[in-house]
Coordinates of C-alpha atoms in Angstrom, one line a residue:
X185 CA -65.6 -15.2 -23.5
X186 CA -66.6 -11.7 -21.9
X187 CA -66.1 -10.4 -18.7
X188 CA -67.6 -7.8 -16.2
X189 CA -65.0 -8.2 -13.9
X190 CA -61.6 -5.4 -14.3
X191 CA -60.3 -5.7 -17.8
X192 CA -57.3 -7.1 -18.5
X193 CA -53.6 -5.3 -18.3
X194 CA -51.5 -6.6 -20.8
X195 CA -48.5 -3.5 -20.2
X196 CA -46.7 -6.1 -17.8
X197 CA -47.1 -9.0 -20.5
X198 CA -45.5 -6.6 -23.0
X199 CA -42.6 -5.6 -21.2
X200 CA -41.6 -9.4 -20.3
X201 CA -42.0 -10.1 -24.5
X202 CA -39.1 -7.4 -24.8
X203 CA -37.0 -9.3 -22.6
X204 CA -37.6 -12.8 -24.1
X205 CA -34.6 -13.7 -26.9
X206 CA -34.9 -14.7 -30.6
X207 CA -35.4 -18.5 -29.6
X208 CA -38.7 -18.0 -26.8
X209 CA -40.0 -15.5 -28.8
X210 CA -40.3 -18.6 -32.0
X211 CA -41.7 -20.9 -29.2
X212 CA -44.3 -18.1 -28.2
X213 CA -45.4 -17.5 -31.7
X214 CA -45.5 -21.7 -32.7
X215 CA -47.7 -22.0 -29.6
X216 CA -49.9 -20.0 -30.9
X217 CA -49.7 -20.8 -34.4
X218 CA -48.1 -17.6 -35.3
X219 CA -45.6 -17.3 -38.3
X220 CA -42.0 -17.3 -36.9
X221 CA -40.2 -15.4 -40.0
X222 CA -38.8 -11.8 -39.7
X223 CA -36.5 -10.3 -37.1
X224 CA -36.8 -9.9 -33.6
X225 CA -38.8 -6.8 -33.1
X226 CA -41.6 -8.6 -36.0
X227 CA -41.9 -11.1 -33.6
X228 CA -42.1 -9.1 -30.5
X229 CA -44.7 -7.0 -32.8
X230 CA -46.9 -10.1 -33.8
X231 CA -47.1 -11.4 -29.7
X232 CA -48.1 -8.1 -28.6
X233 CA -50.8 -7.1 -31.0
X234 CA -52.3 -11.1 -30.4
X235 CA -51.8 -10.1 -26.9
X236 CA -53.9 -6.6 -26.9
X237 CA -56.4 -8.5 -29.5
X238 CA -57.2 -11.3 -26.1
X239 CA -57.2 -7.9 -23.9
X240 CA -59.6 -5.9 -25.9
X241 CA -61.7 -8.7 -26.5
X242 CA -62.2 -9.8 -23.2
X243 CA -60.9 -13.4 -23.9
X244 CA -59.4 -13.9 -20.6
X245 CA -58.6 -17.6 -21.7
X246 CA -56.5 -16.7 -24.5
X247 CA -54.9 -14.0 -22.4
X248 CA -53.9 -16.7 -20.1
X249 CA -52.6 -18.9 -22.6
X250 CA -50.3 -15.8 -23.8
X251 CA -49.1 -14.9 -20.7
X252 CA -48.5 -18.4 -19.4
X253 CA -46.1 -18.7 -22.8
X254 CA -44.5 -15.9 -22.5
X255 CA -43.4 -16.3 -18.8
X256 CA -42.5 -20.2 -19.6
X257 CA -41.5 -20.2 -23.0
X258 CA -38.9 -23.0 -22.9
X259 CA -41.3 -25.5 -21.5
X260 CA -43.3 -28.1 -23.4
X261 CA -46.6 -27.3 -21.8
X262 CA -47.7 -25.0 -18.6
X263 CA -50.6 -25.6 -16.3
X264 CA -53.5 -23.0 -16.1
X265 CA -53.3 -22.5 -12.9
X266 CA -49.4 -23.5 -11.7
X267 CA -49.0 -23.7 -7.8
X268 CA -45.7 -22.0 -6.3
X269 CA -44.3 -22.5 -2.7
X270 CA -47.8 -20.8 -1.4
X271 CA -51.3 -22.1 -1.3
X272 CA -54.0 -21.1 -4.1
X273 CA -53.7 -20.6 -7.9
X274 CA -52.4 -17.1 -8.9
X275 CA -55.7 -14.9 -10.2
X276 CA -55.4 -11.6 -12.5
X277 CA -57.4 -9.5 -10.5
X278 CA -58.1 -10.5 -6.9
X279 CA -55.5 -10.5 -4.5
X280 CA -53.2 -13.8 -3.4
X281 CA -52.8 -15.3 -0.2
X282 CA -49.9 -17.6 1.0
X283 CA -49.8 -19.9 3.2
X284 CA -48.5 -19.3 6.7
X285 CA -47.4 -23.4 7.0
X286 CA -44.8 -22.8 4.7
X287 CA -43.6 -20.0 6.7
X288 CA -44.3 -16.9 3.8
X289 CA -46.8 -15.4 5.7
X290 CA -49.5 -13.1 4.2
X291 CA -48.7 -11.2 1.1
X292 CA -48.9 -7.7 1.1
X293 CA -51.3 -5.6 -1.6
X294 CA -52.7 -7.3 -4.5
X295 CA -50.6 -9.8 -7.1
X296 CA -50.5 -7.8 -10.5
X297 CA -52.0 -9.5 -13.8
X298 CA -48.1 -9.6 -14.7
X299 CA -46.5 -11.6 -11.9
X300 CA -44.9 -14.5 -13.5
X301 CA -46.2 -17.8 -12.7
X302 CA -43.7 -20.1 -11.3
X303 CA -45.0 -23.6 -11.4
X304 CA -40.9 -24.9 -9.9
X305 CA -41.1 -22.7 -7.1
X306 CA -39.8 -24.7 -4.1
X307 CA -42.5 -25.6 -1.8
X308 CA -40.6 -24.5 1.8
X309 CA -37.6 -22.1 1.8
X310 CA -35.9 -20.7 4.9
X311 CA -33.4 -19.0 4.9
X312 CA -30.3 -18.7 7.3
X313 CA -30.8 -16.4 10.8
X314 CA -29.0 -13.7 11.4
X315 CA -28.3 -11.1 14.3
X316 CA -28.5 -8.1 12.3
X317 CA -31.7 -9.0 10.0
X318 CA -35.2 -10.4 11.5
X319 CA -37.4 -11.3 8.2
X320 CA -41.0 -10.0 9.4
X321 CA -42.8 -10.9 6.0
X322 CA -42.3 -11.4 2.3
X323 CA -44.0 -8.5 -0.2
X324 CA -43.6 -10.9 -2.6
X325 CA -44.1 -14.6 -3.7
X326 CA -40.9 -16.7 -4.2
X327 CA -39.7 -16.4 -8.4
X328 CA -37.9 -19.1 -9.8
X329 CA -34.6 -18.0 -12.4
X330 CA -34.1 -20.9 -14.7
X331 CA -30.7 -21.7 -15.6
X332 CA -29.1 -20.1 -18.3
X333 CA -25.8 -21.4 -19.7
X334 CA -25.1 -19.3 -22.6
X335 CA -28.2 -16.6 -22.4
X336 CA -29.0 -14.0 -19.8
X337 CA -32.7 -13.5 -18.8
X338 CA -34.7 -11.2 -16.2
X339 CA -37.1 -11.7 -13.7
X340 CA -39.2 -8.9 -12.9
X341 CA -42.0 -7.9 -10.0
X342 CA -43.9 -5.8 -8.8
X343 CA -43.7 -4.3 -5.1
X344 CA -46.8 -2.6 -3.6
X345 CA -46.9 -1.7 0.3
X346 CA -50.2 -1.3 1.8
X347 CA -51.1 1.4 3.8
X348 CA -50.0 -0.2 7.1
X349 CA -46.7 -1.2 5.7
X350 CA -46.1 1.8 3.7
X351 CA -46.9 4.2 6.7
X352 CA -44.8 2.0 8.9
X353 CA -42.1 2.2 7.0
X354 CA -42.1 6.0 6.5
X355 CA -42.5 6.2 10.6
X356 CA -39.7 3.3 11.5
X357 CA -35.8 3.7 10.2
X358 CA -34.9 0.1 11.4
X359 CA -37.5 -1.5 8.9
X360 CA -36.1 -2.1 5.8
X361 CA -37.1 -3.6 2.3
X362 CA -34.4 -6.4 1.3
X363 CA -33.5 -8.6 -1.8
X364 CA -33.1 -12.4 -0.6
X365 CA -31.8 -15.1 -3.2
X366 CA -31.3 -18.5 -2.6
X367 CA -29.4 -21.0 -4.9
X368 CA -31.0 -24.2 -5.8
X369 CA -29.9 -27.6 -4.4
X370 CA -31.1 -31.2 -3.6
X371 CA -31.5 -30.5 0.3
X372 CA -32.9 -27.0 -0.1
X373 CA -36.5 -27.8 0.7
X374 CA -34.8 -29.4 4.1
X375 CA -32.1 -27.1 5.2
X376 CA -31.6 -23.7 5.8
X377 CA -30.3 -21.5 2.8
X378 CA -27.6 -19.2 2.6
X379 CA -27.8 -16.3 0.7
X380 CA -26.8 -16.1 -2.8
X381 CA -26.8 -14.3 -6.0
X382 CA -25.9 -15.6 -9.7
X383 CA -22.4 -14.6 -10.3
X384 CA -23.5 -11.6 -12.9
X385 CA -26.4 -10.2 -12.2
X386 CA -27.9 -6.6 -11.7
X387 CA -31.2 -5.6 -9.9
X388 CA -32.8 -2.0 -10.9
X389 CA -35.4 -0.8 -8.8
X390 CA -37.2 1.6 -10.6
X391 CA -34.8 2.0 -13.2
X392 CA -32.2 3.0 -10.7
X393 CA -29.3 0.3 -10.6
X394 CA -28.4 -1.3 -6.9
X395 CA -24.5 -0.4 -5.7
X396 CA -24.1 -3.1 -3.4
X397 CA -21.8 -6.3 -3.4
X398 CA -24.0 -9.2 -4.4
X399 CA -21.3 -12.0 -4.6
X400 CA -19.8 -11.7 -1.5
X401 CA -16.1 -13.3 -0.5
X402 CA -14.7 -15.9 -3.0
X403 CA -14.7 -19.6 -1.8
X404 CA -17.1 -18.3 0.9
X405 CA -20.6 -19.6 1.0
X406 CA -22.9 -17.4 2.7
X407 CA -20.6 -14.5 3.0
X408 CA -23.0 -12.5 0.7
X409 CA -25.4 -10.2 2.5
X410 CA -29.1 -9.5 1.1
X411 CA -29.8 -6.1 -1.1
X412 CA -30.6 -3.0 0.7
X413 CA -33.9 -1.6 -1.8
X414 CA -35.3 0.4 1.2
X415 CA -33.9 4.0 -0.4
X416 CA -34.9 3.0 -3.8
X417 CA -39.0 2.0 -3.7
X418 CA -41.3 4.9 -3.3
X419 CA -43.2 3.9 0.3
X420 CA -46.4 4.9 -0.8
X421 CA -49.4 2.9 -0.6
X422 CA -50.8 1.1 -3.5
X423 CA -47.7 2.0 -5.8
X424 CA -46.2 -0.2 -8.0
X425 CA -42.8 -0.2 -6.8
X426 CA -40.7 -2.5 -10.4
X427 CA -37.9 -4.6 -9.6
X428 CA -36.0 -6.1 -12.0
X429 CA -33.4 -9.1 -11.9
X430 CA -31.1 -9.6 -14.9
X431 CA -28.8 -12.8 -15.0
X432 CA -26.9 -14.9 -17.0
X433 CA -24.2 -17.6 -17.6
X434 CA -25.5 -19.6 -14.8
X435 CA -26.0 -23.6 -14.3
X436 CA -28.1 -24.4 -11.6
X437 CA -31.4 -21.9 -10.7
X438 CA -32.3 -19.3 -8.1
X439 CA -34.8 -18.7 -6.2
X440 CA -35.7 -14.5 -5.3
X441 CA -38.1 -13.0 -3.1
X442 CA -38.4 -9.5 -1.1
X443 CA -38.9 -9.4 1.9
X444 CA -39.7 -6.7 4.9
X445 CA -37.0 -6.8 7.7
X446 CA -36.0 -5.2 10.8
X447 CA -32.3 -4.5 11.1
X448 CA -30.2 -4.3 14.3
X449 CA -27.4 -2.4 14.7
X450 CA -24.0 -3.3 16.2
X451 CA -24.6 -1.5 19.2
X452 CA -27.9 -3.4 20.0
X453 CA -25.9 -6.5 19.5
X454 CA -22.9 -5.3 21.7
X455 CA -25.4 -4.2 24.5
X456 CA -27.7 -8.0 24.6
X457 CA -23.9 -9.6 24.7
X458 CA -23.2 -7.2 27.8
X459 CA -26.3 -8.2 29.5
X460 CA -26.0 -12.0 28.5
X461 CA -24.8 -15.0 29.6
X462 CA -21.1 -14.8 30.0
X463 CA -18.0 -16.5 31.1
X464 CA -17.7 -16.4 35.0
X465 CA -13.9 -16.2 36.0
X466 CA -14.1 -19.1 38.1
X467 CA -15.1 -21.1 36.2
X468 CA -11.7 -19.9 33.6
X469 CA -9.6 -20.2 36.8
X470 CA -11.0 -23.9 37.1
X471 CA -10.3 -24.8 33.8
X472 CA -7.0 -23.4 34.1
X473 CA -6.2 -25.7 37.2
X474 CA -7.8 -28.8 36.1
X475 CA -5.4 -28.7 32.7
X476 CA -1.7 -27.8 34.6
X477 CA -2.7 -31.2 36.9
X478 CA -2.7 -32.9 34.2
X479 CA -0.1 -35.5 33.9
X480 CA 0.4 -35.7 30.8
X481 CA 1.0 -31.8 30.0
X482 CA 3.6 -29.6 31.3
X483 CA 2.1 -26.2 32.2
X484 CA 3.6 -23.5 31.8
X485 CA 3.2 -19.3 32.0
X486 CA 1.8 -18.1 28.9
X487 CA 1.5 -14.4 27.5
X488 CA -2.0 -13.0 26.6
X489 CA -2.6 -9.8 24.8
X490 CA -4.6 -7.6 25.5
X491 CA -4.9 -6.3 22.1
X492 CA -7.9 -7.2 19.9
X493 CA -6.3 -9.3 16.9
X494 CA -8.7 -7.7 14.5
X495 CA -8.4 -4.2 14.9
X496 CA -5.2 -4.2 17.1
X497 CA -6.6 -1.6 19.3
X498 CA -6.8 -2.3 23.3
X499 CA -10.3 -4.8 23.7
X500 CA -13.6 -3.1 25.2
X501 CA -15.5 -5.6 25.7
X502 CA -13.6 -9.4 25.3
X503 CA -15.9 -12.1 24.0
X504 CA -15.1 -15.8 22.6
X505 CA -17.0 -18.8 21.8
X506 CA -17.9 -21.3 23.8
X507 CA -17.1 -23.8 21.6
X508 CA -13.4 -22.4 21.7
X509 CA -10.6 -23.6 24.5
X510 CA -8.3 -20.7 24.1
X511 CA -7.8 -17.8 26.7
X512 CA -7.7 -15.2 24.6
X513 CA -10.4 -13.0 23.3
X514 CA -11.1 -10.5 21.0
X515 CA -13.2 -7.0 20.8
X516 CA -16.9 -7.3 20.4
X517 CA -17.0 -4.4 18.8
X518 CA -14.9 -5.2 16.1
X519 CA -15.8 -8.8 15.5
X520 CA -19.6 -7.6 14.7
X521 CA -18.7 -4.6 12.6
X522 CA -16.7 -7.4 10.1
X523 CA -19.6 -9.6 10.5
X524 CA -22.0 -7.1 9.3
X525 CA -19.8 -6.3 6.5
X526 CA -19.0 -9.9 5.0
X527 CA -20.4 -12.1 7.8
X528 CA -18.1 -15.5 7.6
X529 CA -18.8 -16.0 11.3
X530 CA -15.2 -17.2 12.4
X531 CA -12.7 -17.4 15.2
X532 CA -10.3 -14.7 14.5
X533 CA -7.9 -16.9 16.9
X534 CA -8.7 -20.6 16.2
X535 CA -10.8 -20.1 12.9
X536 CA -13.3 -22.4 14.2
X537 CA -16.8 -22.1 12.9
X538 CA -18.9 -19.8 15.6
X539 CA -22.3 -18.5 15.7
X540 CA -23.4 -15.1 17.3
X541 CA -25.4 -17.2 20.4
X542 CA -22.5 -18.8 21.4
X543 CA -20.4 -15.9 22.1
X544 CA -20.1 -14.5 25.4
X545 CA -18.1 -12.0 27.8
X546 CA -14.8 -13.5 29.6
X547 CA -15.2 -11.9 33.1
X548 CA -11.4 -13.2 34.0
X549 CA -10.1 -10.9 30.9
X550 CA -12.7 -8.0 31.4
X551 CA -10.9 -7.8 35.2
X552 CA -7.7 -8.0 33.8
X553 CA -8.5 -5.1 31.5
X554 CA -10.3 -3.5 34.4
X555 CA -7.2 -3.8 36.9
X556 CA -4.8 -2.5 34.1
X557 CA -3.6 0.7 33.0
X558 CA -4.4 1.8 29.6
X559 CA -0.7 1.6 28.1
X560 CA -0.5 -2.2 29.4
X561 CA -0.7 -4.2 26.2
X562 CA 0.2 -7.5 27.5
X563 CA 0.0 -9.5 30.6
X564 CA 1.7 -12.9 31.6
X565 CA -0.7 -15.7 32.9
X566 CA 0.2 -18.6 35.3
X567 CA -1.1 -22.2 35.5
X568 CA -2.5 -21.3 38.5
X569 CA -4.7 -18.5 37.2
X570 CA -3.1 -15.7 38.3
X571 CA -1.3 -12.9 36.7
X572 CA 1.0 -10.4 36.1
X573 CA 1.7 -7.3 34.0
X574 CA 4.5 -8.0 31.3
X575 CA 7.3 -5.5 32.2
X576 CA 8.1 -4.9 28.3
X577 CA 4.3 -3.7 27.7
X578 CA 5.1 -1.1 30.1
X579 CA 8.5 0.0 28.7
X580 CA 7.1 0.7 25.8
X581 CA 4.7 3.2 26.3
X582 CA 6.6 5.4 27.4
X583 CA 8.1 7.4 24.2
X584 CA 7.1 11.3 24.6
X585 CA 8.1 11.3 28.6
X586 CA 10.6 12.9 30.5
X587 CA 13.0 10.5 31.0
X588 CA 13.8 7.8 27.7
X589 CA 14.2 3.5 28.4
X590 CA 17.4 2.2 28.7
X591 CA 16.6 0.8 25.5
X592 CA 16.0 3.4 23.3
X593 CA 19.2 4.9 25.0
X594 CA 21.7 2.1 23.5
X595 CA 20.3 2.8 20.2
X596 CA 21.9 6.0 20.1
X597 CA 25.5 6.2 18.6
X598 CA 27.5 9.5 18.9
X599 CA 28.9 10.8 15.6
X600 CA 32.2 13.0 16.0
X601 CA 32.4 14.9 12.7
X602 CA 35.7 16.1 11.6
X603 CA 34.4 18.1 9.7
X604 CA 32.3 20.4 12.3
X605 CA 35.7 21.2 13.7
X606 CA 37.0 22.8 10.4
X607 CA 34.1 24.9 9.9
X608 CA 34.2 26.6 13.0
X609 CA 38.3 27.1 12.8
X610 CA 37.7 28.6 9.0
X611 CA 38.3 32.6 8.8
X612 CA 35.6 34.8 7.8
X613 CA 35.0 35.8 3.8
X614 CA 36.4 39.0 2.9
X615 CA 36.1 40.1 -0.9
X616 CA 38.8 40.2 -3.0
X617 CA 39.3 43.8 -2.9
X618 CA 39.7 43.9 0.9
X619 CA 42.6 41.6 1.1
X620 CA 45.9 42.3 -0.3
X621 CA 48.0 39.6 -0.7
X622 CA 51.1 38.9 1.5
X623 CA 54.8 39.3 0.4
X624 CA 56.4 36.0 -1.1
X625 CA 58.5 36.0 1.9
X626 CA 55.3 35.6 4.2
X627 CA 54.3 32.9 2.2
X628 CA 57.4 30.2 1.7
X629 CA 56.6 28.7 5.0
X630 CA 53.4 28.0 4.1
X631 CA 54.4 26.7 0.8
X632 CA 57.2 24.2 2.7
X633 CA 54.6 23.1 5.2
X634 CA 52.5 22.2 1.9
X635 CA 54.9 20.5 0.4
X636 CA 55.3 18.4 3.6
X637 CA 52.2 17.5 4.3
X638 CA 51.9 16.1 0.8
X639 CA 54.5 13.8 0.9
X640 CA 53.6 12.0 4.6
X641 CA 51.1 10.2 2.2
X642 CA 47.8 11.1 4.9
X643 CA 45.3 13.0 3.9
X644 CA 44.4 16.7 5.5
X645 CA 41.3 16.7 7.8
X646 CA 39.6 19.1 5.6
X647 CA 39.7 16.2 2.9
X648 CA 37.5 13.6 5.2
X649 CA 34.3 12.6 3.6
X650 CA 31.4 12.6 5.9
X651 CA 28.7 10.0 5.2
X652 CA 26.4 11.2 8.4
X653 CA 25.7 14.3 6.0
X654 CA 23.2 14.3 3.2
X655 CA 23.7 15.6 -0.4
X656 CA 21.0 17.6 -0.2
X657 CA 22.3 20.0 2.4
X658 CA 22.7 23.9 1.3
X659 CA 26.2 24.0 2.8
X660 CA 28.7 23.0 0.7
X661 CA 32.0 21.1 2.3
X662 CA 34.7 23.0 2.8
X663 CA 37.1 23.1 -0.1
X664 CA 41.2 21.4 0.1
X665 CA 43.9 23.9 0.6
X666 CA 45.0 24.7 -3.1
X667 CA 49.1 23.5 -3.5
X668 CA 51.4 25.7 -4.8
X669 CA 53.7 24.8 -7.2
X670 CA 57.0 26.5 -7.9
X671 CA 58.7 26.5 -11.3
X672 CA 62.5 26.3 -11.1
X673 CA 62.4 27.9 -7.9
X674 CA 61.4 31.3 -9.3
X675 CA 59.7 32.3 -6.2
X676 CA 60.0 36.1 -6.8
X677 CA 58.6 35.5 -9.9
X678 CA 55.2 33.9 -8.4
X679 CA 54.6 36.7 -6.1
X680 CA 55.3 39.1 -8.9
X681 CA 52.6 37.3 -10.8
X682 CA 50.4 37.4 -7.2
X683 CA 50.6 40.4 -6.9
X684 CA 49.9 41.7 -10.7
X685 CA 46.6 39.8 -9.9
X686 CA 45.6 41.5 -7.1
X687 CA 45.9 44.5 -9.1
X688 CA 44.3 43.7 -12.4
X689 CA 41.5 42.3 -10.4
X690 CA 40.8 45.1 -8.4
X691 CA 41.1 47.6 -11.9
X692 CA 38.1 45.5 -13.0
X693 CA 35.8 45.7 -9.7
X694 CA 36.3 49.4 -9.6
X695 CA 35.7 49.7 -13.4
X696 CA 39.1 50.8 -14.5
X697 CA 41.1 49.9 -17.7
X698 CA 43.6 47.1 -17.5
X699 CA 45.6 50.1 -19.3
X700 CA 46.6 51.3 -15.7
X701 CA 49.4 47.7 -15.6
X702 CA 51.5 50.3 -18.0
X703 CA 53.2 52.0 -15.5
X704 CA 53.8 49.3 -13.8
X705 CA 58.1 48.3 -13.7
X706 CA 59.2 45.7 -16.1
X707 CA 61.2 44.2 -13.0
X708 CA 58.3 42.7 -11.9
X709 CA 57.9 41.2 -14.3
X710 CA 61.2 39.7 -15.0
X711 CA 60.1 35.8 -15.5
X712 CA 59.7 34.0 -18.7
X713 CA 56.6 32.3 -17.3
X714 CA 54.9 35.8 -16.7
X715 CA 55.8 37.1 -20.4
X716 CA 54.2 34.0 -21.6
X717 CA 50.9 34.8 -19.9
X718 CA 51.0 38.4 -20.2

């Protein structure tokens, strides 16, 4: 059957066929009574020349019938004209329109001929509020991702702005183009969902993959945030903008849909808590006195910080729930910043559920924080409701003043090192050829008052180790006295020996011969142990 109206684009149609896997392709080709032999680019050939033949022809019925298998190609039989979670039959050519009562809005631009027709699309799906993202509208219609156990598939769309969105978009930073995906469940059409991606999956927009974190924290449901695609569409009107949604290894389905969204920032949030509802600090003083006249509870001083338990900085601006009976807050500041990052939405002191409405400013710990210097980090509160700075949180401060704490004082221990004592009493070095070396009479005492100290059993100061000193110092320790030994009591014949040393030692440094020992008399010499080493 021919038609006047816009021909039909079958380039969409094609690129879903490439996606499709050896198994849909065979239920493509028996639905249209198509032989199923060859490999998997025959088969891909064969769809997409009967595909062009329906477009060139005109046969929009055919067309249909194509497309309608290709997009569904596990299921028995599709509808002509499938209905998704919006009002009115998906056309070709004219544009769509969804139905505000099921809270989509109105779509933006015109459907393209290749936007898959999900006839399982849930009928209502909301998701989840949340302080940082306002959902304005949807630019696209809910798609449905089957479940795939041991396959992977793809959904793909196609995003086009219209004028008033794309110039609003180019004009406003806070507007931004997000990813939301839902999982399926039997109270979905009922209940608000969180969001949620299949456990692998990649998104390309425009052929450009997504760097973001689409599973979130493990074991925690709604933790994921939705994909940032703002940087990655072109915002021009009228263009087709391709998103692409590969998954696999998944057993239950999905439901995906972008959507345009105004983000707030942690400082907007921080500023409508500041000029909120908050906790008055009577009415913490009141609640403080109605639980220490209770009979059945001894009250008794507590210690608050004043330290937020997140970022364990000093708190700005202290917030808690409501719902929560503890004193002791935390920085709203810091709280939102996690939040935005992986938002769990949980007391950071009593891990109790919370929600960004129910938090509000404690005036009795903003005064506290008000009435207190910056190095208090800790202040003691009374039944009664009043307080007082904890001395230790203002002891401990004070590091790089003038005067140290008493008890940084008892931590220091004075070393006396015996050895500092000897380094200071050690002579001077003088070379070898400076010195001459005593007579042996000079140096009997010294040998005696060797020989004693040896045999008290104690060992000479010099001899101490230090273990306050490293190994890695440049100074070496100073080195034992060396003993002298005397052979048979030949004492003359030691300083003979001495003092041939001396000599031949300073013949070397001056560059002489050790020829010059010839004139030396053999009565120095006069010791068998000299011969021997001579």
């Amino acid at each position: 059957m021919a038609s006047s109206e816009q021909p039909l684009d079958p380039h969409v149609v094609v690129a879903r066929v490439k996606t499709l896997i050896n198994a849909q392709l065979k239920s493509v080709l028996k639905g249209e009574g198509l032989p199923v032999s060859g490999v998997k680019s025959a088969m891909q050939g064969r769809i997409i020349a009967h595909l062009e033949s329906y477009a060139r022809t005109g046969n929009i019925e055919g067309f249909n019938r194509v497309k309608n298998l290709v997009y569904n190609p596990d299921g028995a039989s599709t509808p002509t004209t499938p209905r998704s979670g919006y009002s009115g039959p998906i056309k070709t050519s004219t544009p769509a329109t969804y139905s505000t009562a099921h809270g989509l809005g109105r779509s933006i631009g015109s459907v393209p001929v290749g936007m898959p027709p999900h006839p399982y699309a849930p009928v209502h799906l909301v998701f989840k509020d949340s302080p940082f993202y306002t959902i304005l509208e949807p630019l696209t219609p809910i798609i449905e991702c089957r479940e795939r156990d041991t396959t992977r598939d793809s959904v793909d769309c196609k995003l086009v702005f219209s004028p008033a969105v794309a110039d609003k978009l180019q004009r406003d930073p806070k507007l931004r183009v997000m990813i939301y995906c839902a999982a399926d469940t039997a109270l979905s059409p009922y209940v608000k969902a969180d969001i949620a991606f299949p456990h692998q999956v990649e998104i390309k927009v425009n052929l450009d993959d997504i760097k973001a974190n689409l599973r979130g924290l493990k074991n925690k449901p709604g933790s994921t945030r939705p994909a940032d695609i703002t940087n990655l569409v072109r915002k021009r009107a009228n263009y087709e903008n391709s998103v692409v949604m590969t998954y696999a290894l998944t057993h239950k389905k999905f439901f995906v849909v972008v959507n345009l969204v105004r983000q707030h920032s942690v400082e907007e949030l921080v500023a409508k808590l500041r000029s909120g509802k908050s906790i008055s600090k009577e009415q913490v003083i009141c609640e403080m006195i109605s639980k220490a006249q209770d009979a059945d509870i001894v009250a008794t001083s507590t210690v608050m910080s004043l330290k937020c338990p997140l970022s364990t900085l000093r708190i700005q601006m202290p917030c808690r729930s409501t719902i929560c009976t503890h004193n002791q807050c935390f920085d709203a500041s810091s709280f939102l910043q996690l939040q935005e990052q992986a938002p769990t939405w949980t007391c950071p002191v009593c891990n109790k559920i919370i929600v960004f409405e129910a938090l509000e400013v404690d005036q009795y710990v903003d005064d506290i924080l008000m009435s207190t210097g910056v190095s208090v980090e800790q202040v003691t509160i009374e039944p009664n409701g009043k307080w007082t700075v904890n001395s230790k949180s203002e002891c401990s401060p004070r590091r790089n003043g003038a005067s140290s704490s008493t008890d940084e004082d008892e931590d220091l221990v004075e070393i006396k090192d015996a050895r500092v004592t000897s380094l200071k009493e050690e002579a001077p070095y003088t070379p070898l050829v400076m010195s001459r070396t005593p007579p042996s009479s000079s140096r009997e005492p010294s040998i005696a008052s060797g020989s004693i100290r040896s045999t008290t059993g104690k060992r000479p100061i010099g001899q101490v180790i230090d273990l306050t000193f490293s190994d890695d110092d440049d100074d070496e320790p100073p080195r034992a006295a060396k003993r002298h030994t005397s052979y048979g009591g030949v004492n003359g014949a030691t300083g003979a020996a001495s003092k041939c040393t001396a000599t031949a030692a300073a013949a070397r440094l001056s560059g002489g011969s050790p020829r010059l020992f010839k004139n030396s008399s053999l009565s120095d010499f006069d010791s068998p142990y000299i011969h021997r080493n001579f």
